[in-house]
Structure formats: structure tokens, C-alpha cells
Amino acid sequence: MGPRRARWRRLNTDDKWWPIERWAELLQRIQRERPDAVLLLRGSREEVPMLDEVRAATHVTNIKNVATAGTTLRQLYALCEAASSMVSVDSGPGHAAAALSLPLVVLYGAEPPLYWLPRSPSGSPVVAAGGAPVSLRADQVSVDTVFNAWRTIAGYKRAA
């Protein structure tokens, strides 16, 4: 979420941007599937205002148990150890989650998942949604696609 990211969002040139309304709808579907789950929107401190926008959109749809957190890398690693699954855009935190064997869905823009999909050392599931040649922008990926990908990883149990 560097200074260029705000400009890319304003000009609609960020191929990894997924609309806030879609994040809110995804969270709503996940909550219906797992009513007791705590849904955490995590990012760097600079991303917290954007995460708060997503959380505000979830209040419109009456989603409960949604929190935002601006974390350090060490805190991210701890969250990955405690989490049951993760949905992420193609980013460093997604690669960290896979390295820690967290079941993961990665949302792609123009980059091909065939080359960039994170790898898990334990074989925990890592599923791509979008990316070349299927799509060239994350906003071309539907909520159905991401939710169905999440459902394929949601039941995976990590080794203790």
C-alpha cells in the first residue's frame, strides 16, 4: 500500500485491486458458512484505512465478528499460525502464509499463477483465483470464484 497504490486505485490501473463490495460479499458468504468464525482483515498500518472501508461495508450487510488489524510481519506470522484459512491478493503475506502451511486462496491480477502461486512445504492447499490467462485484473474475478476456491480449502486440517 505504497504511495503509488492510492494513485493506481484512483486511476483504476491497479490490476490487483478487488472492489470493496466484493470483499464484503465474500465475508458475508464465509460468515454464513462458518457463523462462529472471527474474520480478520489484516494489512500493514498504511492499509488500515482501506481495511476499515471493507469492514464498514460489512456492517451494511450485518456481518458480525469482523475486525481489522495493521500488523508487523512478526504479528502476521503469529496470525498465520492461529488462523484456519486465508484469502489474499498476490502479495508477500500470501507467500508467508503458504510457507507456514496455512490453507490459502490467492487472488491474481495480470500475473500468471502458474509461475507465482505460493508453495506450501507441507502440502497444505494453495488455490489460485484469476490471473493470466483467465483474467488480467483481479476485478474480473467473481465473488463466486473466490468463495468456491475458499470452500475447497476451508475444511483442511493442518498438522499440529
C-alpha positions as semicolon CSV with decimal commas, in nm:
position;residue;x (nm);y (nm);z (nm)
1;M;0,000;0,000;0,000
2;G;0,272;0,239;-0,102
3;P;0,206;0,593;-0,229
4;R;0,161;0,465;-0,584
5;R;-0,118;0,227;-0,478
6;A;-0,354;0,517;-0,393
7;R;-0,288;0,670;-0,736
8;W;-0,341;0,334;-0,908
9;R;-0,670;0,293;-0,725
10;R;-0,784;0,644;-0,819
11;L;-0,693;0,588;-1,185
12;N;-0,822;0,227;-1,184
13;T;-0,486;0,095;-1,305
14;D;-0,412;-0,148;-1,018
15;D;-0,458;-0,498;-1,160
16;K;-0,458;-0,646;-0,805
17;W;-0,746;-0,428;-0,680
18;W;-1,061;-0,619;-0,588
19;P;-1,362;-0,395;-0,516
20;I;-1,459;-0,336;-0,155
21;E;-1,815;-0,455;-0,221
22;R;-1,680;-0,792;-0,334
23;W;-1,469;-0,830;-0,021
24;A;-1,781;-0,752;0,185
25;E;-1,987;-1,007;-0,008
26;L;-1,712;-1,269;0,031
27;L;-1,703;-1,209;0,406
28;Q;-2,080;-1,240;0,421
29;R;-2,069;-1,577;0,245
30;I;-1,788;-1,703;0,467
31;Q;-1,980;-1,599;0,776
32;R;-2,289;-1,786;0,655
33;E;-2,071;-2,094;0,603
34;R;-1,890;-2,053;0,937
35;P;-2,117;-1,847;1,168
36;D;-1,880;-1,868;1,466
37;A;-1,569;-1,762;1,275
38;V;-1,385;-1,442;1,355
39;L;-1,297;-1,273;1,027
40;L;-0,983;-1,064;1,041
41;L;-0,891;-0,809;0,776
42;R;-0,515;-0,775;0,806
43;G;-0,271;-0,542;0,638
44;S;0,013;-0,305;0,703
45;R;-0,054;0,002;0,914
46;E;-0,086;0,207;0,593
47;E;-0,362;-0,027;0,471
48;V;-0,583;0,005;0,782
49;P;-0,798;0,287;0,633
50;M;-0,873;0,067;0,331
51;L;-0,947;-0,230;0,561
52;D;-1,181;-0,008;0,762
53;E;-1,369;0,067;0,438
54;V;-1,418;-0,306;0,385
55;R;-1,528;-0,354;0,746
56;A;-1,772;-0,061;0,715
57;A;-1,920;-0,225;0,404
58;T;-1,973;-0,546;0,603
59;H;-2,178;-0,357;0,864
60;V;-2,421;-0,261;0,588
61;T;-2,478;-0,634;0,532
62;N;-2,495;-0,712;0,907
63;I;-2,183;-0,925;0,928
64;K;-2,061;-0,981;1,283
65;N;-1,720;-1,081;1,413
66;V;-1,516;-0,873;1,167
67;A;-1,205;-0,691;1,285
68;T;-0,920;-0,504;1,119
69;A;-0,555;-0,508;1,219
70;G;-0,246;-0,329;1,096
71;T;0,031;-0,571;1,188
72;T;0,401;-0,617;1,169
73;L;0,547;-0,919;0,992
74;R;0,604;-1,096;1,323
75;Q;0,238;-1,044;1,414
76;L;0,136;-1,165;1,067
77;Y;0,328;-1,488;1,125
78;A;0,153;-1,539;1,459
79;L;-0,186;-1,480;1,296
80;C;-0,100;-1,733;1,025
81;E;-0,020;-1,990;1,293
82;A;-0,358;-1,929;1,461
83;A;-0,578;-1,896;1,151
84;S;-0,769;-2,175;0,981
85;S;-0,751;-2,026;0,629
86;M;-0,669;-1,709;0,438
87;V;-0,779;-1,523;0,126
88;S;-0,518;-1,284;-0,007
89;V;-0,427;-1,092;-0,316
90;D;-0,096;-1,199;-0,470
91;S;0,139;-1,048;-0,212
92;G;0,418;-1,117;0,033
93;P;0,177;-1,204;0,317
94;G;0,020;-1,472;0,096
95;H;0,361;-1,628;0,037
96;A;0,432;-1,613;0,412
97;A;0,101;-1,784;0,487
98;A;0,177;-2,064;0,242
99;A;0,527;-2,104;0,389
100;L;0,360;-2,150;0,729
101;S;0,123;-2,413;0,578
102;L;-0,191;-2,201;0,612
103;P;-0,458;-2,310;0,361
104;L;-0,478;-2,020;0,120
105;V;-0,667;-1,870;-0,174
106;V;-0,464;-1,620;-0,377
107;L;-0,645;-1,364;-0,589
108;Y;-0,446;-1,268;-0,901
109;G;-0,446;-0,974;-1,137
110;A;-0,231;-0,993;-1,451
111;E;0,038;-1,225;-1,318
112;P;0,015;-1,595;-1,406
113;P;-0,043;-1,817;-1,102
114;L;0,139;-2,099;-1,281
115;Y;0,462;-1,912;-1,210
116;W;0,378;-1,707;-0,897
117;L;0,150;-1,934;-0,690
118;P;0,296;-1,968;-0,338
119;R;0,413;-2,314;-0,235
120;S;0,347;-2,487;0,094
121;P;0,622;-2,708;0,240
122;S;0,364;-2,939;0,398
123;G;0,132;-2,972;0,101
124;S;-0,145;-2,760;0,254
125;P;-0,378;-2,633;-0,017
126;V;-0,296;-2,314;-0,206
127;V;-0,556;-2,228;-0,470
128;A;-0,537;-1,954;-0,734
129;A;-0,833;-1,737;-0,832
130;G;-0,788;-1,543;-1,155
131;G;-0,461;-1,441;-1,316
132;A;-0,339;-1,479;-1,672
133;P;-0,463;-1,632;-1,895
134;V;-0,802;-1,648;-1,715
135;S;-0,811;-1,277;-1,625
136;L;-0,577;-0,981;-1,640
137;R;-0,727;-0,788;-1,348
138;A;-0,845;-0,904;-1,007
139;D;-1,167;-0,708;-1,053
140;Q;-1,254;-0,951;-1,335
141;V;-1,269;-1,236;-1,081
142;S;-1,615;-1,302;-0,936
143;V;-1,705;-1,348;-0,572
144;D;-1,836;-1,694;-0,667
145;T;-1,492;-1,793;-0,796
146;V;-1,313;-1,679;-0,480
147;F;-1,574;-1,823;-0,244
148;N;-1,576;-2,160;-0,419
149;A;-1,196;-2,166;-0,405
150;W;-1,212;-2,087;-0,032
151;R;-1,464;-2,369;0,022
152;T;-1,213;-2,616;-0,126
153;I;-0,954;-2,522;0,138
154;A;-1,180;-2,440;0,434
155;G;-1,209;-2,794;0,565
156;Y;-0,837;-2,873;0,550
157;K;-0,690;-2,958;0,891
158;R;-0,327;-2,866;0,946
159;A;-0,097;-3,095;1,137
160;A;-0,035;-2,981;1,493
